[in-house]
């Protein structure tokens, strides 16, 4: 079977940018057995887990601080924050560095498998059963074999800031 060469006009006639679906890029990560996602625009970088300096009297979920190119960055252990059983960090553990409300924070996660492009139409509202936790969850995405929970990092930051001032 012979195929004819496509002319550039063939492509432009069949592709309609108004029908292109809006999508979001999300950095996916694992904490325990769950998959989470953050908008890529929030993530500054992802680094390997490294030694942290503990800060006395800090909230229990603050693992410590890290010096990253001269900046001292507080690091939150998401396993502790989400009430997931603790485990030792391994070669897959990462610290996701992100900016939230003008503050740079790090989140310790178990792994960062990929960056996904998710059609906006695939993002579902969080189930009503999560009503008390909806402040943390902006949506849920059904992937092939799992669910991805999209986080609202502003809420995690607000609790961090509040915990830092409460005595």
Short mmCIF file of C-alpha atoms in Angstrom, two decimals:
data_model
loop_
_atom_site.label_atom_id
_atom_site.label_comp_id
_atom_site.label_asym_id
_atom_site.label_seq_id
_atom_site.Cartn_x
_atom_site.Cartn_y
_atom_site.Cartn_z
CA UNK A 1 0.00 0.00 0.00
CA UNK A 2 1.39 3.32 -1.03
CA UNK A 3 0.93 6.36 1.17
CA UNK A 4 0.91 9.76 -0.33
CA UNK A 5 3.09 12.45 1.23
CA UNK A 6 1.18 14.88 3.43
CA UNK A 7 1.16 18.49 2.49
CA UNK A 8 1.43 21.08 5.22
CA UNK A 9 -2.08 22.22 4.31
CA UNK A 10 -3.39 18.71 5.16
CA UNK A 11 -2.26 19.15 8.78
CA UNK A 12 -3.50 22.71 9.18
CA UNK A 13 -6.90 21.87 7.74
CA UNK A 14 -7.47 18.95 10.12
CA UNK A 15 -6.11 20.57 13.30
CA UNK A 16 -8.36 23.10 14.98
CA UNK A 17 -6.67 24.84 17.97
CA UNK A 18 -10.07 25.84 19.37
CA UNK A 19 -10.82 22.13 19.86
CA UNK A 20 -7.56 21.43 21.67
CA UNK A 21 -8.27 20.49 25.27
CA UNK A 22 -6.75 22.55 28.06
CA UNK A 23 -4.38 20.57 30.23
CA UNK A 24 -2.27 20.99 33.35
CA UNK A 25 1.24 19.76 34.00
CA UNK A 26 1.56 18.03 37.34
CA UNK A 27 4.57 16.65 39.21
CA UNK A 28 3.43 13.30 40.60
CA UNK A 29 4.92 11.86 43.78
CA UNK A 30 4.29 9.01 46.19
CA UNK A 31 3.82 9.12 49.94
CA UNK A 32 3.28 5.63 51.30
CA UNK A 33 1.05 3.77 48.87
CA UNK A 34 -0.72 6.91 47.61
CA UNK A 35 -0.04 9.06 44.56
CA UNK A 36 -0.23 12.84 44.82
CA UNK A 37 0.32 15.70 42.42
CA UNK A 38 1.33 19.36 42.51
CA UNK A 39 1.10 21.91 39.73
CA UNK A 40 4.50 22.08 38.06
CA UNK A 41 4.49 25.88 38.27
CA UNK A 42 4.87 25.59 42.07
CA UNK A 43 7.89 23.27 41.97
CA UNK A 44 11.30 24.95 41.88
CA UNK A 45 13.37 21.79 41.91
CA UNK A 46 13.57 18.21 43.13
CA UNK A 47 16.65 17.09 45.06
CA UNK A 48 17.82 13.82 46.56
CA UNK A 49 17.09 13.38 50.24
CA UNK A 50 19.98 14.65 52.34
CA UNK A 51 20.88 15.19 55.97
CA UNK A 52 18.68 17.77 57.66
CA UNK A 53 19.31 19.92 60.70
CA UNK A 54 16.62 19.50 63.35
CA UNK A 55 15.09 22.66 64.77
CA UNK A 56 14.16 22.51 68.48
CA UNK A 57 10.49 23.05 69.34
CA UNK A 58 9.38 22.90 65.71
CA UNK A 59 6.07 21.22 64.80
CA UNK A 60 6.31 17.41 64.69
CA UNK A 61 5.85 17.29 60.90
CA UNK A 62 8.82 19.63 60.30
CA UNK A 63 11.72 17.26 59.75
CA UNK A 64 14.30 20.06 59.89
CA UNK A 65 15.99 22.56 57.61
CA UNK A 66 18.35 22.18 54.69
CA UNK A 67 20.93 24.62 53.34
CA UNK A 68 20.37 24.81 49.60
CA UNK A 69 22.85 27.13 47.88
CA UNK A 70 22.92 29.48 50.85
CA UNK A 71 19.17 29.44 51.54
CA UNK A 72 17.90 27.79 54.71
CA UNK A 73 14.70 25.94 53.75
CA UNK A 74 12.27 24.29 56.20
CA UNK A 75 11.45 20.72 55.19
CA UNK A 76 8.10 19.05 55.95
CA UNK A 77 7.84 15.27 56.17
CA UNK A 78 4.63 14.52 54.28
CA UNK A 79 4.47 11.03 55.81
CA UNK A 80 4.16 12.67 59.24
CA UNK A 81 1.84 15.41 57.98
CA UNK A 82 -0.53 12.87 56.41
CA UNK A 83 -0.33 10.36 59.26
CA UNK A 84 1.39 7.66 57.19
CA UNK A 85 3.59 5.08 58.92
CA UNK A 86 7.21 6.25 59.01
CA UNK A 87 9.98 4.42 57.16
CA UNK A 88 13.66 4.99 56.49
CA UNK A 89 14.49 7.09 53.47
CA UNK A 90 15.88 5.16 50.54
CA UNK A 91 17.47 5.96 47.20
CA UNK A 92 14.08 6.94 45.77
CA UNK A 93 13.29 9.52 48.49
CA UNK A 94 13.28 13.11 47.31
CA UNK A 95 12.77 16.62 48.64
CA UNK A 96 10.45 18.64 46.43
CA UNK A 97 11.38 22.33 46.74
CA UNK A 98 8.48 24.67 46.10
CA UNK A 99 7.38 28.22 46.70
CA UNK A 100 4.16 28.80 48.59
CA UNK A 101 2.89 32.27 49.46
CA UNK A 102 6.36 33.76 49.04
CA UNK A 103 8.03 31.13 51.25
CA UNK A 104 10.29 28.36 49.97
CA UNK A 105 9.54 24.95 51.54
CA UNK A 106 10.64 21.39 51.00
CA UNK A 107 8.38 18.33 51.08
CA UNK A 108 9.96 14.93 51.75
CA UNK A 109 8.31 12.35 49.48
CA UNK A 110 9.00 8.67 48.87
CA UNK A 111 9.54 9.07 45.12
CA UNK A 112 8.85 11.35 42.16
CA UNK A 113 8.01 9.03 39.27
CA UNK A 114 7.00 11.50 36.56
CA UNK A 115 5.57 14.74 35.29
CA UNK A 116 2.11 14.29 33.80
CA UNK A 117 0.04 16.36 31.40
CA UNK A 118 -3.55 15.98 32.58
CA UNK A 119 -6.58 17.19 30.62
CA UNK A 120 -8.62 19.55 32.78
CA UNK A 121 -11.71 17.46 31.99
CA UNK A 122 -10.07 14.46 33.73
CA UNK A 123 -9.82 16.30 37.07
CA UNK A 124 -12.73 15.31 39.30
CA UNK A 125 -13.96 17.04 42.44
CA UNK A 126 -12.84 15.36 45.68
CA UNK A 127 -15.41 12.91 47.08
CA UNK A 128 -17.76 14.36 49.71
CA UNK A 129 -16.47 11.84 52.25
CA UNK A 130 -13.25 13.88 52.25
CA UNK A 131 -15.15 17.01 53.31
CA UNK A 132 -12.93 17.61 56.35
CA UNK A 133 -9.81 17.22 54.19
CA UNK A 134 -11.07 19.09 51.10
CA UNK A 135 -8.90 22.06 52.04
CA UNK A 136 -5.88 19.91 51.11
CA UNK A 137 -7.33 18.32 47.97
CA UNK A 138 -8.19 20.27 44.84
CA UNK A 139 -9.14 17.25 42.77
CA UNK A 140 -8.72 13.59 41.94
CA UNK A 141 -7.53 12.17 38.63
CA UNK A 142 -8.26 8.63 37.47
CA UNK A 143 -5.13 7.22 35.86
CA UNK A 144 -4.92 3.81 34.20
CA UNK A 145 -4.39 1.77 37.35
CA UNK A 146 -4.56 4.28 40.20
CA UNK A 147 -5.89 7.57 41.50
CA UNK A 148 -3.83 10.75 41.73
CA UNK A 149 -4.76 13.21 44.49
CA UNK A 150 -4.04 16.83 43.57
CA UNK A 151 -2.88 18.83 46.59
CA UNK A 152 -3.54 22.43 47.57
CA UNK A 153 -0.10 23.42 48.84
CA UNK A 154 -1.33 26.79 50.14
CA UNK A 155 -3.29 24.96 52.85
CA UNK A 156 -0.27 22.89 53.92
CA UNK A 157 1.73 26.14 54.12
CA UNK A 158 -0.99 27.89 56.16
CA UNK A 159 -0.90 25.10 58.75
CA UNK A 160 2.90 25.24 58.81
CA UNK A 161 2.84 29.02 59.37
CA UNK A 162 0.15 28.67 62.04
CA UNK A 163 2.00 25.87 63.84
CA UNK A 164 5.12 28.03 63.88
CA UNK A 165 3.33 30.82 65.75
CA UNK A 166 1.26 28.72 68.16
CA UNK A 167 2.71 28.20 71.61
#
